[in-house]
Coordinates of C-alpha atoms in Angstrom, one line a residue:
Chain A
X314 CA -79.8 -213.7 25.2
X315 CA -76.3 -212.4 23.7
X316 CA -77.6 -211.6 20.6
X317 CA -80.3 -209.3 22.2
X318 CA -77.6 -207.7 24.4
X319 CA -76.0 -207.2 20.8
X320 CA -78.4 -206.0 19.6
X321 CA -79.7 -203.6 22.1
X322 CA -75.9 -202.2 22.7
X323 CA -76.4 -201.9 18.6
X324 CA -79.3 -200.0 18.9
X325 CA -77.9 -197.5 21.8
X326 CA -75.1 -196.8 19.9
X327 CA -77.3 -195.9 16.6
X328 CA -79.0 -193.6 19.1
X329 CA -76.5 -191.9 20.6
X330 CA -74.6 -191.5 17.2
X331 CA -77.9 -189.8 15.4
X332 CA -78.1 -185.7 15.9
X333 CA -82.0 -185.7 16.4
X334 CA -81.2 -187.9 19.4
X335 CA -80.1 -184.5 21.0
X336 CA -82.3 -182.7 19.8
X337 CA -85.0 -183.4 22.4
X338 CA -82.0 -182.5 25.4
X339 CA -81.5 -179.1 23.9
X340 CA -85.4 -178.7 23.3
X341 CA -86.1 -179.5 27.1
X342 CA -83.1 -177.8 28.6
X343 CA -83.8 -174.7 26.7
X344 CA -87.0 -174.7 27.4
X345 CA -86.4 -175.1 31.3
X346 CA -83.9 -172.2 31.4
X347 CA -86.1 -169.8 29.1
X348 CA -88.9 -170.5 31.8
X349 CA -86.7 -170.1 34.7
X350 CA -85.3 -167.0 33.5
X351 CA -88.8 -165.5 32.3
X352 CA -90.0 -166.6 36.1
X353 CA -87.1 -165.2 37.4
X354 CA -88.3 -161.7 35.7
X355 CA -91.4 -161.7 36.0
X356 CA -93.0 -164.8 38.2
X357 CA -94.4 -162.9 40.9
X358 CA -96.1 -160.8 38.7
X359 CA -97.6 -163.7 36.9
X360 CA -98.5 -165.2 40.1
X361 CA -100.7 -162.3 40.9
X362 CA -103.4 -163.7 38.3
X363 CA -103.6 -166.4 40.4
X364 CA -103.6 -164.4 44.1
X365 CA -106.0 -161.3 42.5
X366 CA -109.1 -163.3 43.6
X367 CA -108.1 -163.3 47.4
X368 CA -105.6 -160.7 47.5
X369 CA -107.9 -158.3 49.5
X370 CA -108.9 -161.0 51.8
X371 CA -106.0 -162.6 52.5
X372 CA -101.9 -162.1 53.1
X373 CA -100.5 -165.1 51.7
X374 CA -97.4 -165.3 53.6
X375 CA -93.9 -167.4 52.8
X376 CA -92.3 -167.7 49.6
X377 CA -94.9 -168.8 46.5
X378 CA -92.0 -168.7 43.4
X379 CA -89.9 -171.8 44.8
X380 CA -87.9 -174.4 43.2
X381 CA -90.9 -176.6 43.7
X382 CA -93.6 -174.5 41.7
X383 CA -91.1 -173.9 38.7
X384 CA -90.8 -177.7 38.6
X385 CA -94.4 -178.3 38.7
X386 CA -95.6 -175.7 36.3
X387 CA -92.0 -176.8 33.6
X388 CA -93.5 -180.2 33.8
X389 CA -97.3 -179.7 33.1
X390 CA -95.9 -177.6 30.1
X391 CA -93.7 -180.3 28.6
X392 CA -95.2 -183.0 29.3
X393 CA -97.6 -182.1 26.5
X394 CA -94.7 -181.7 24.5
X395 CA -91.8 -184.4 25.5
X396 CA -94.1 -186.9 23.4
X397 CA -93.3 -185.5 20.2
X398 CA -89.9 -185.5 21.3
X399 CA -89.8 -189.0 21.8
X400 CA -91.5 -190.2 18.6
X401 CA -89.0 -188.0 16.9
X402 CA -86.5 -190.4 17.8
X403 CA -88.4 -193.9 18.2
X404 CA -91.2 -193.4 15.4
X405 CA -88.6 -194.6 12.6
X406 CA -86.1 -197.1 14.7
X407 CA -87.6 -199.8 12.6
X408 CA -89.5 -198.2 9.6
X409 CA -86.2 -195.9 9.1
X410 CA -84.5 -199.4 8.6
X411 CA -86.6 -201.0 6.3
X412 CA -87.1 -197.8 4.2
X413 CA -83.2 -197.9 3.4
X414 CA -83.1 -202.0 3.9
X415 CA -80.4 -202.0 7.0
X416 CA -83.0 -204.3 8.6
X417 CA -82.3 -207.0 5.9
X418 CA -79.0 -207.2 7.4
X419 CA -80.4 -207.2 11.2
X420 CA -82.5 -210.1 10.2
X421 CA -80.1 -211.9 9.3
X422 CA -78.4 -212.2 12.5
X423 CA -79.3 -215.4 14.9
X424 CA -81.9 -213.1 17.4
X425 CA -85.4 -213.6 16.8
X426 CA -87.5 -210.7 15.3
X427 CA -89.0 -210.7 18.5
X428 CA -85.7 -209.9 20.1
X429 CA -85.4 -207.4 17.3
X430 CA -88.2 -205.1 18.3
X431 CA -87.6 -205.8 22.1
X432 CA -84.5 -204.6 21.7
X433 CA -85.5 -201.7 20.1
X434 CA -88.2 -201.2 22.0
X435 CA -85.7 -201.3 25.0
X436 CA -83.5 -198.7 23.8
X437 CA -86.2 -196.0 23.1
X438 CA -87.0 -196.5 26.6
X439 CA -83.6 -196.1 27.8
X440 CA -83.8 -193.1 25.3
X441 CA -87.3 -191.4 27.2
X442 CA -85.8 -192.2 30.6
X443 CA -82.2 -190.3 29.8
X444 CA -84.6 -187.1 28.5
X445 CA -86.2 -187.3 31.5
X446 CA -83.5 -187.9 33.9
X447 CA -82.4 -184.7 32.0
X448 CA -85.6 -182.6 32.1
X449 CA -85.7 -183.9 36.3
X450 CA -82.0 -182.5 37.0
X451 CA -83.1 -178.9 35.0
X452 CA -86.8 -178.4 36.0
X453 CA -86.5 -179.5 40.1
X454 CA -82.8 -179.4 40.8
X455 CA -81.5 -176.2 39.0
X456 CA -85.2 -174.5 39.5
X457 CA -84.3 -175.6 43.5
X458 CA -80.8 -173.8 42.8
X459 CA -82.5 -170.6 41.2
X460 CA -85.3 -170.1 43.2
X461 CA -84.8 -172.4 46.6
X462 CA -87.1 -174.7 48.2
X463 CA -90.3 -174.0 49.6
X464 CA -94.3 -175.6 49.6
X465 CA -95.8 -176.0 46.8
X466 CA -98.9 -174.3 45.9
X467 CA -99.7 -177.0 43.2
X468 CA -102.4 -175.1 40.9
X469 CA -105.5 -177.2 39.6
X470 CA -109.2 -176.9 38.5
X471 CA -110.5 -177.5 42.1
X472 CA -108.3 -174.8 43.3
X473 CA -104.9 -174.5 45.1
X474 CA -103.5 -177.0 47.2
X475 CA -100.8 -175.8 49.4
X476 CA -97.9 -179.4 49.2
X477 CA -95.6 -178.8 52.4
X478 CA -91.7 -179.4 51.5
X479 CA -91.0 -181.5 53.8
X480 CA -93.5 -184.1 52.1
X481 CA -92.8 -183.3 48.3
X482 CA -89.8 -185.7 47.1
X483 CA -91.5 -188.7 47.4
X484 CA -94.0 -186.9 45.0
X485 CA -91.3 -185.9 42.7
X486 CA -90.1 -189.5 42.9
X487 CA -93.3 -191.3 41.8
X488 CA -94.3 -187.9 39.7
X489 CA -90.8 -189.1 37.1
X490 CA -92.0 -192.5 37.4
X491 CA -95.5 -192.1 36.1
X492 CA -94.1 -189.6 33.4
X493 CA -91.9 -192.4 32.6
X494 CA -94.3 -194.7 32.1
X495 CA -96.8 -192.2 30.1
X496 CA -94.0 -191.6 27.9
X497 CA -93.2 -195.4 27.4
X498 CA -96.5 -195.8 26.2
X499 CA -95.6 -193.6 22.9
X500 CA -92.4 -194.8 22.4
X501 CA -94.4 -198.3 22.5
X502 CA -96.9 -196.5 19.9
X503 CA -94.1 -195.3 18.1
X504 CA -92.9 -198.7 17.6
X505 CA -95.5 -200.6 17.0
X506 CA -96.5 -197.9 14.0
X507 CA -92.8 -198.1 12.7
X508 CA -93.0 -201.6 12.2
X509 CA -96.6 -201.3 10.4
X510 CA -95.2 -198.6 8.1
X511 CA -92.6 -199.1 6.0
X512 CA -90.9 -195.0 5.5
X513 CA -89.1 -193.0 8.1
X514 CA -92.0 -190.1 8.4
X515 CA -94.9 -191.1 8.7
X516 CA -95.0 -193.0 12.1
X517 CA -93.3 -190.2 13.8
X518 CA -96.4 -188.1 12.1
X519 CA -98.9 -190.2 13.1
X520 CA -97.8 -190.5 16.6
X521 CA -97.4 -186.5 16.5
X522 CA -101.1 -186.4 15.2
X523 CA -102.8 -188.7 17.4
X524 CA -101.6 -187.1 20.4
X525 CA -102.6 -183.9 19.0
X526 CA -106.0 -185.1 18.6
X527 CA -106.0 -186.6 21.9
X528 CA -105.2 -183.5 23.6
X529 CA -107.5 -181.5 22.0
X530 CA -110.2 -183.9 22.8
X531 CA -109.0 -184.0 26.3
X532 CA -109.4 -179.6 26.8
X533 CA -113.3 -180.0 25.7
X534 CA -116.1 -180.5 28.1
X535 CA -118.4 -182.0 25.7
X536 CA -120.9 -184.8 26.6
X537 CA -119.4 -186.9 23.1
X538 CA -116.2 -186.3 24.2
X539 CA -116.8 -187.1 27.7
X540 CA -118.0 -191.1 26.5
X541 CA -114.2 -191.7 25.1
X542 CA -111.8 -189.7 27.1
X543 CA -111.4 -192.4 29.7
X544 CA -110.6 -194.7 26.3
X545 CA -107.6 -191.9 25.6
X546 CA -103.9 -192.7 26.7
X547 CA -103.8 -188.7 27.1
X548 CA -106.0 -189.0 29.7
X549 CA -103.6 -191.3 32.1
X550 CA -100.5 -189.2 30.7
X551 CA -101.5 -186.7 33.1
X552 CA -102.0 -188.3 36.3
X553 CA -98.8 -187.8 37.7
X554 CA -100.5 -184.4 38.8
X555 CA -102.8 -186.3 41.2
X556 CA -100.0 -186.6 43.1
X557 CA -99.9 -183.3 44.1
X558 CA -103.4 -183.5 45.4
X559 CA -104.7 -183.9 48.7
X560 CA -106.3 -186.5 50.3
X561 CA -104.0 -188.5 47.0
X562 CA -106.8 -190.1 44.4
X563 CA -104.4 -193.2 44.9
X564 CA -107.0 -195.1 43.1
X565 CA -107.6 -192.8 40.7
X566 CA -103.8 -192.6 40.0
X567 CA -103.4 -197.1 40.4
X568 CA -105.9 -197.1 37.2
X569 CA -104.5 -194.6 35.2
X570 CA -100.7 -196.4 35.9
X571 CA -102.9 -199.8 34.6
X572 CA -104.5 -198.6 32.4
X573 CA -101.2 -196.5 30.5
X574 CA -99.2 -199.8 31.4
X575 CA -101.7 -202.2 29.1
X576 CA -101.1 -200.0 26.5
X577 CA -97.5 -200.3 26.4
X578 CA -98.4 -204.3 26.6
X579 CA -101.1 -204.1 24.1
X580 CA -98.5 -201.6 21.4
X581 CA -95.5 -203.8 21.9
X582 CA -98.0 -207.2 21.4
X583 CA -98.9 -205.5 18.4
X584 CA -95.6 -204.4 17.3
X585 CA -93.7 -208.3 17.5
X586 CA -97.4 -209.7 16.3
X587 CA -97.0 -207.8 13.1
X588 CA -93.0 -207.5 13.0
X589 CA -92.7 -211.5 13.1
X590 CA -95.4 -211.5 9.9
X591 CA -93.9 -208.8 7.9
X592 CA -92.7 -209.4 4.6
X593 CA -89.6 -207.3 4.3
X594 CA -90.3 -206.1 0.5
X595 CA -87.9 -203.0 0.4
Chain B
X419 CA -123.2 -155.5 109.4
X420 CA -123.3 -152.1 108.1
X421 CA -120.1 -151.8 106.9
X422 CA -120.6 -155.4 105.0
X423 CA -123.7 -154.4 103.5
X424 CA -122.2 -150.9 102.2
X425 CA -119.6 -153.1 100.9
X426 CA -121.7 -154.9 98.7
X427 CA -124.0 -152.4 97.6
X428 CA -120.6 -150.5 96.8
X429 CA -119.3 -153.5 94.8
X430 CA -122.8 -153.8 93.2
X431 CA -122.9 -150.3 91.9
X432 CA -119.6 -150.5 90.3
X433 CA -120.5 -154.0 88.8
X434 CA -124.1 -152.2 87.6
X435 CA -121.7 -149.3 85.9
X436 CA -119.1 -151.8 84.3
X437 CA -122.5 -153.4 82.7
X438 CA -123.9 -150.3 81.4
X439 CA -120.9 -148.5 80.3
X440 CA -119.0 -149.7 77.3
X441 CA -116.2 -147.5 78.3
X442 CA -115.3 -149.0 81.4
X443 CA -115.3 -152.2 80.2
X444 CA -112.8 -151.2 77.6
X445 CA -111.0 -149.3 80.4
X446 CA -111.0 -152.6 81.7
X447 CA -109.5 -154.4 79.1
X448 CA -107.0 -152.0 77.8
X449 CA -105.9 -151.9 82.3
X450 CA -105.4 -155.5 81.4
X451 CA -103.4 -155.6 78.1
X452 CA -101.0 -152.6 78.7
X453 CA -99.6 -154.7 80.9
X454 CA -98.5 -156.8 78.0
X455 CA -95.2 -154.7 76.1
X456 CA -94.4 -157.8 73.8
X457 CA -95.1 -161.5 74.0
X458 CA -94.0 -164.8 71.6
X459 CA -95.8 -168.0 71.6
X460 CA -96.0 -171.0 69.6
X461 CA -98.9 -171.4 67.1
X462 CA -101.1 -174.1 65.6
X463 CA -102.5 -173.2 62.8
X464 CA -105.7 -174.7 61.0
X465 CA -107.0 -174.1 57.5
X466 CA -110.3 -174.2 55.9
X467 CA -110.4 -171.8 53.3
X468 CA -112.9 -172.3 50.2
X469 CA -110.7 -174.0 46.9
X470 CA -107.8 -174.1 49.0
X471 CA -106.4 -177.6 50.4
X472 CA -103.7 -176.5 53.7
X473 CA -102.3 -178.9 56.3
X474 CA -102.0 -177.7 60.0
X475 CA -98.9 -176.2 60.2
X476 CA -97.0 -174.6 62.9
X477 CA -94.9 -171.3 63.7
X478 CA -93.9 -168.8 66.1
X479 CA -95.6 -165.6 67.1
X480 CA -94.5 -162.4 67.9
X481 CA -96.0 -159.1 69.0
X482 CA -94.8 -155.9 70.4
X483 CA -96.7 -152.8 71.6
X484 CA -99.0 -151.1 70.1
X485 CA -99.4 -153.6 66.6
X486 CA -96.8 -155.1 65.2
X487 CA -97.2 -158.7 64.3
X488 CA -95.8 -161.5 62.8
X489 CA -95.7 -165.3 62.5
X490 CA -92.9 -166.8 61.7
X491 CA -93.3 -170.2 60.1
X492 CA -91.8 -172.8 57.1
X493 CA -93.8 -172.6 54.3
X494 CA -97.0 -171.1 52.9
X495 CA -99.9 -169.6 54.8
X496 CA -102.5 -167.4 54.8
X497 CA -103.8 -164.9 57.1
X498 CA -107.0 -162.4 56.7
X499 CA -105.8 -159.0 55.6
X500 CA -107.5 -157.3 58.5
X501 CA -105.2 -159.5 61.2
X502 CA -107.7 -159.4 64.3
X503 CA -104.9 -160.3 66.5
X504 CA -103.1 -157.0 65.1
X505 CA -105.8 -155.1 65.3
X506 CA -108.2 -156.1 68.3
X507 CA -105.7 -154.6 70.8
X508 CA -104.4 -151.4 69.2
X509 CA -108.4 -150.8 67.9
X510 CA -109.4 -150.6 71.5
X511 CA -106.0 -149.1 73.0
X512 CA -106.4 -145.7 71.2
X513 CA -109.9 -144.4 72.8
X514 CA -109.4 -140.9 71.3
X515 CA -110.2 -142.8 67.7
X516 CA -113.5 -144.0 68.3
X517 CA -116.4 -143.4 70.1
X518 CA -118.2 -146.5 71.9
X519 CA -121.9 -147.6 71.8
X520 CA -124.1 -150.5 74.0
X521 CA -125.8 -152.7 71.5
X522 CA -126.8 -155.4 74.1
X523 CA -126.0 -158.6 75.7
X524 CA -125.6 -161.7 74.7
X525 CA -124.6 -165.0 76.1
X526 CA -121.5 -166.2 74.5
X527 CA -120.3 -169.9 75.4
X528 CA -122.3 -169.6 78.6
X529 CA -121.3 -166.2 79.7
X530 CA -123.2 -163.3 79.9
X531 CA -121.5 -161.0 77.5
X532 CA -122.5 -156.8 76.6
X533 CA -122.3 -156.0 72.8
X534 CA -119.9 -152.9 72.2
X535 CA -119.9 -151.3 69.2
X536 CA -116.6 -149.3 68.4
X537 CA -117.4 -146.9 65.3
X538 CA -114.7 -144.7 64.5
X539 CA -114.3 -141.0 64.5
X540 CA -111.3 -141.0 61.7
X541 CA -111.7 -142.5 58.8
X542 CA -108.8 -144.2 58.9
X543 CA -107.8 -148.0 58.9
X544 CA -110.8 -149.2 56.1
X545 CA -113.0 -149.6 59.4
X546 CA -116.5 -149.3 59.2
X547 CA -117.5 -151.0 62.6
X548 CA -116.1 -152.7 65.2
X549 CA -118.5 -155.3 67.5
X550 CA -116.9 -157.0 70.2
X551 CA -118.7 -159.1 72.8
X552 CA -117.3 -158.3 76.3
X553 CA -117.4 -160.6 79.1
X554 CA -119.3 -158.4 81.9
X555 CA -118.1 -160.2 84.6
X556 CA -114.5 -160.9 83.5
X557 CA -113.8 -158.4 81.4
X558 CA -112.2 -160.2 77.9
X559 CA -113.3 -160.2 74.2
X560 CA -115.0 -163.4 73.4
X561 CA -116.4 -162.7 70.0
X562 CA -115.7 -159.9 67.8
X563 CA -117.2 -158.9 64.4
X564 CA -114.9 -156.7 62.7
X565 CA -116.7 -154.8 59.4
X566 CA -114.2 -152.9 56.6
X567 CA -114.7 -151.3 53.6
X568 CA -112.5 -153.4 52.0
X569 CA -111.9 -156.5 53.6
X570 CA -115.6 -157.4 54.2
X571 CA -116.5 -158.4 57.6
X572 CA -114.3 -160.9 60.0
X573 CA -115.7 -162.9 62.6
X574 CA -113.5 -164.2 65.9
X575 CA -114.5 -166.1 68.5
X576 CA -111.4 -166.3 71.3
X577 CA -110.7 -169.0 73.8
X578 CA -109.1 -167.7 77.1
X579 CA -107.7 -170.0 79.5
X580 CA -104.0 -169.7 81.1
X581 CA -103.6 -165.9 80.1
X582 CA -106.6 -164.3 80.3
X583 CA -105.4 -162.0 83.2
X584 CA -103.4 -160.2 80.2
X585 CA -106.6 -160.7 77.4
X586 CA -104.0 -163.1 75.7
X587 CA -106.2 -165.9 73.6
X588 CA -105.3 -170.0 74.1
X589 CA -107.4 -170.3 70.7
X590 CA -108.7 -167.5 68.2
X591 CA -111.2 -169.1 65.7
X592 CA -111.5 -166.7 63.0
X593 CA -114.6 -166.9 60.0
X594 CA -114.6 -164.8 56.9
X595 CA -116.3 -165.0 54.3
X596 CA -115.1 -165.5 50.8
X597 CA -115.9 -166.5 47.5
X598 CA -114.2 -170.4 46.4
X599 CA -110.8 -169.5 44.6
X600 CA -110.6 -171.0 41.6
X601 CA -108.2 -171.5 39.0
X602 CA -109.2 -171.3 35.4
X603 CA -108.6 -174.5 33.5
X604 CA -106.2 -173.4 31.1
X605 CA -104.0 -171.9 34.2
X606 CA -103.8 -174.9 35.8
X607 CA -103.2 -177.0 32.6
X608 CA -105.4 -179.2 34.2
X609 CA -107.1 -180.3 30.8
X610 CA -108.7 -183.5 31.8
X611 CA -110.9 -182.2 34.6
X612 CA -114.0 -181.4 34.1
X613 CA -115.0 -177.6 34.5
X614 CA -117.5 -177.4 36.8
X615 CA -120.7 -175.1 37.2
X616 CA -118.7 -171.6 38.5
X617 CA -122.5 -170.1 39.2
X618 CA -122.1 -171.9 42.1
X619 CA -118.7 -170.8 43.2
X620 CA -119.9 -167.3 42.7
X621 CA -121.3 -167.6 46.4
X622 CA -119.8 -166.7 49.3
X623 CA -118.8 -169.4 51.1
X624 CA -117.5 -169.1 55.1
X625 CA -113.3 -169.7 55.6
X626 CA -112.1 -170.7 58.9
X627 CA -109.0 -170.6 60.3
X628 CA -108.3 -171.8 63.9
X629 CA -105.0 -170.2 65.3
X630 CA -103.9 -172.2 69.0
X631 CA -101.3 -170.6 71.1
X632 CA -99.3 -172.3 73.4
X633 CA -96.3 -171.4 75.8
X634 CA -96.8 -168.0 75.5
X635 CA -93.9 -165.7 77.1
X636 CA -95.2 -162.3 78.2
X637 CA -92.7 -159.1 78.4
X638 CA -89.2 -160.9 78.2
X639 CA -88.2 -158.6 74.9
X640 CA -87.0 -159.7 72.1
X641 CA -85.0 -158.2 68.9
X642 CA -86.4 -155.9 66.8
X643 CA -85.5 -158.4 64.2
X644 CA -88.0 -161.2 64.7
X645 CA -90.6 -158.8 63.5
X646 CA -88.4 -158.3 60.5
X647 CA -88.8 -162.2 59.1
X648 CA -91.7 -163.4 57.9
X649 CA -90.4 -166.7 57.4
X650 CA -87.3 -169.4 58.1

């Protein structure tokens, strides 16, 4: 078990000390405050596409552009985008290495391969959780700051559902977690496809491109689409936003958490499966 | 004897005009709420709007003489454009603005009630026509049917019980009718749900929301103020 402290302390500090690590902080914290700022201008005009269809039948009273509906429209936007941040930094943490041959070196230490990729497994996660931690404290707290607190009037398909602030944080709370665990499931991806491929690029490509394509598949409503979208990780990424529903699908949302949660197992199975069988040519 | 029976044909007579003239029932009324200057009272409110999800929530009402209105409440609400609790009162309080017509009667919740339609003589406040259903015996509003140019047509039906000696409602249910909101797909972001046939949604659909007041406190003036907030 030392050794795979070793290791992962290794592995943590190899993050930290890599630029692109901070690259996905800047990315999300600009990307919070150039949405805050553009809300801050001109969010209730935006908001009137939204109250048009009503507007001469109702008065919508209280205060729409809160903390709470910054939040929830930052994090629907990036959460298509926080993936490709994450494979930026966790696609090559083992192909990187064997492209330049550090992991001859690694391998040579007492820890098991498996401890290897567990370990660095590990440390992308602890890597997704700090850019969330990051994203939480800039798209809820300092949107809370800008803006104040207030009900949310969470926007979906179905229509609006009005979230009452006095019953939103434990929303928030489980809202990170699942995030946190869609996310895990492409750092898991991006590790398993690291230790297939043997160069830097490409896993952090392929992960990029698959969830590209997944996406994409996701916005049609087409009947052939329809028979593998439940089969799509994509799918379950965003069901943090059944949270904001009412009565909560909390079945719906237990299935999606299973079903992201086997394939972290099934990518990380994959990952020591083939890491422990590689024959480390470079 | 005599003087009994004079009594009651007297009373008779001027129960027999009430019934036939819409303006004395109004009279009536309005005798009834100019007694009221201001009032606050707690409010339960009860969504069902078409494509919108809303928990009871509950505020703080506040009214002074002749229409001005608000709610004061935490959070997010919604209330018809054409407030019938703004407008019922000062509609019928200004007798110069409209003229009044006998449509009928009607029983409403078991009371016999005369159909008075208010159509105006201005062309002012986007009203087209005004139909309120007038207890005959107890003169209060149990049904109204308001109809704008804009706004469409609101229906209330009002629940009297502890204040009715001032026409102040325990319960206003009020039905409008509205087409589902909707939120395009791509707005919402919401790219894994299905879009669904929007022919349907085209349709009207009836909105209810059910306003209760409780512990209401007539004529003890308050600050201009209260009127000012619309929220906490």
């Amino acid at each position: 078990m030392k050794e795979f402290f070793a290791i992962l302390k290794n592995e943590l500090i190899k993050t930290i000390r890599r630029p692109r690590s901070y690259i996905g902080f800047a990315v999300i914290s600009f990307i919070c405050l150039m949405l805050q700022g553009a809300f801050y201008q001109d969010g209730r005009e935006l908001l009137t596409t939204v109250t048009a269809q009503f507007d001469n039948i109702f008065n919508v009273q209280g205060n729409i552009l809160n903390g709470n509906l910054i939040c929830f429209i930052v994090l629907q936007t990036l959460i298509v985008q926080m993936p490709l941040l994450v494979a930026f930094v966790t696609g090559d943490q083992i192909s990187g290495e064997t492209a330049s041959g550090s992991i001859r070196f690694l391998l040579t230490t007492p820890a098991s391969r498996t401890k290897i990729v567990v370990a660095k497994w590990l440390s992308g996660l602890v890597y997704t959780l700090l850019l969330l931690l990051v994203l939480g404290i800039f798209a809820l707290f300092v949107s809370r700051a800008i803006f104040g607190v207030g009900d949310l009037m969470a926007m979906n398909s179905e229509g609006l559902t009005i979230i009452r602030a006095d019953d939103i944080n434990w929303r928030w709370g489980y809202a990170f977690l699942i995030a946190f665990l869609s996310l895990s499931v492409v750092a898991s991806l991006s590790t398993m496809l690291s230790c297939i491929m043997d160069n830097s690029i490409t896993p952090i490509v392929t992960v990029m491109a698959t969830i590209i394509i997944f996406t994409i598949i996701g916005m049609f409503d087409m009947k052939s689409f329809d028979v593998i979208k439940p089969f799509l990780f994509t799918t379950h990424m965003i069901s943090w936003r059944s949270l904001f529903e009412d009565p909560l699908p909390v079945h719906d949302i237990l299935t999606s958490c299973a079903i992201l949660f086997l394939h972290v197992v099934i990518f990380l199975g994959v990952a020591i499966f083939y890491f422990k069988r590689k024959d480390i040519t470079n | 004897m005599k003087k009994i029976l004079v009594l009651v044909m007297s009373l008779f007579s001027v129960q027999a005009f009430a019934i036939d003239d819409p303006n004395a029932l109004i009279r009536e009324l309005n005798k009834r709420f100019s007694q009221v200057n201001d009032y606050t009272a707690h409010v339960r409110m009860t969504f069902d709007i078409p494509g919108v999800k809303m928990n009871t929530m509950n505020g703080k009402v506040f009214f002074k003489r002749p229409d001005r209105f608000r709610i004061r409440t935490k959070g997010i609400f919604f209330l018809p454009k054409q407030n019938p609790l703004q407008n019922m009162s000062a509609m019928l309080l200004d007798t110069s603005s409209y003229t009044s017509v006998m449509s009928g009667y009607e029983v409403v919740k078991g009371k016999k009630c005369a159909i008075v339609n208010i159509i105006p003589l201005k062309n002012v406040n986007d009203l087209i026509l005004g139909k309120f259903w007038i207890d005959i015996k107890n003169p209060l509003v149990l049904k109204t049917q308001i109809t704008t140019k804009n706004n469409g047509t609101i229906e209330t039906e009002n629940v009297y019980v502890a204040n009715s000696t001032f026409t102040l409602p325990d319960q206003i249910i009020i039905k409008l009718e509205t087409k589902k909101i909707k939120i395009s797909k791509m707005l919402a972001a919401d790219l894994n749900k299905k879009s669904k046939d929007t022919s349907k949604d085209n349709k009207l659909e009836t909105g209810t929301i059910v306003l209760s007041f409780s512990d209401y406190k007539i004529n003890t003036k308050f600050a201009d103020s209260e009127l000012e907030k619309t929220e906490e």
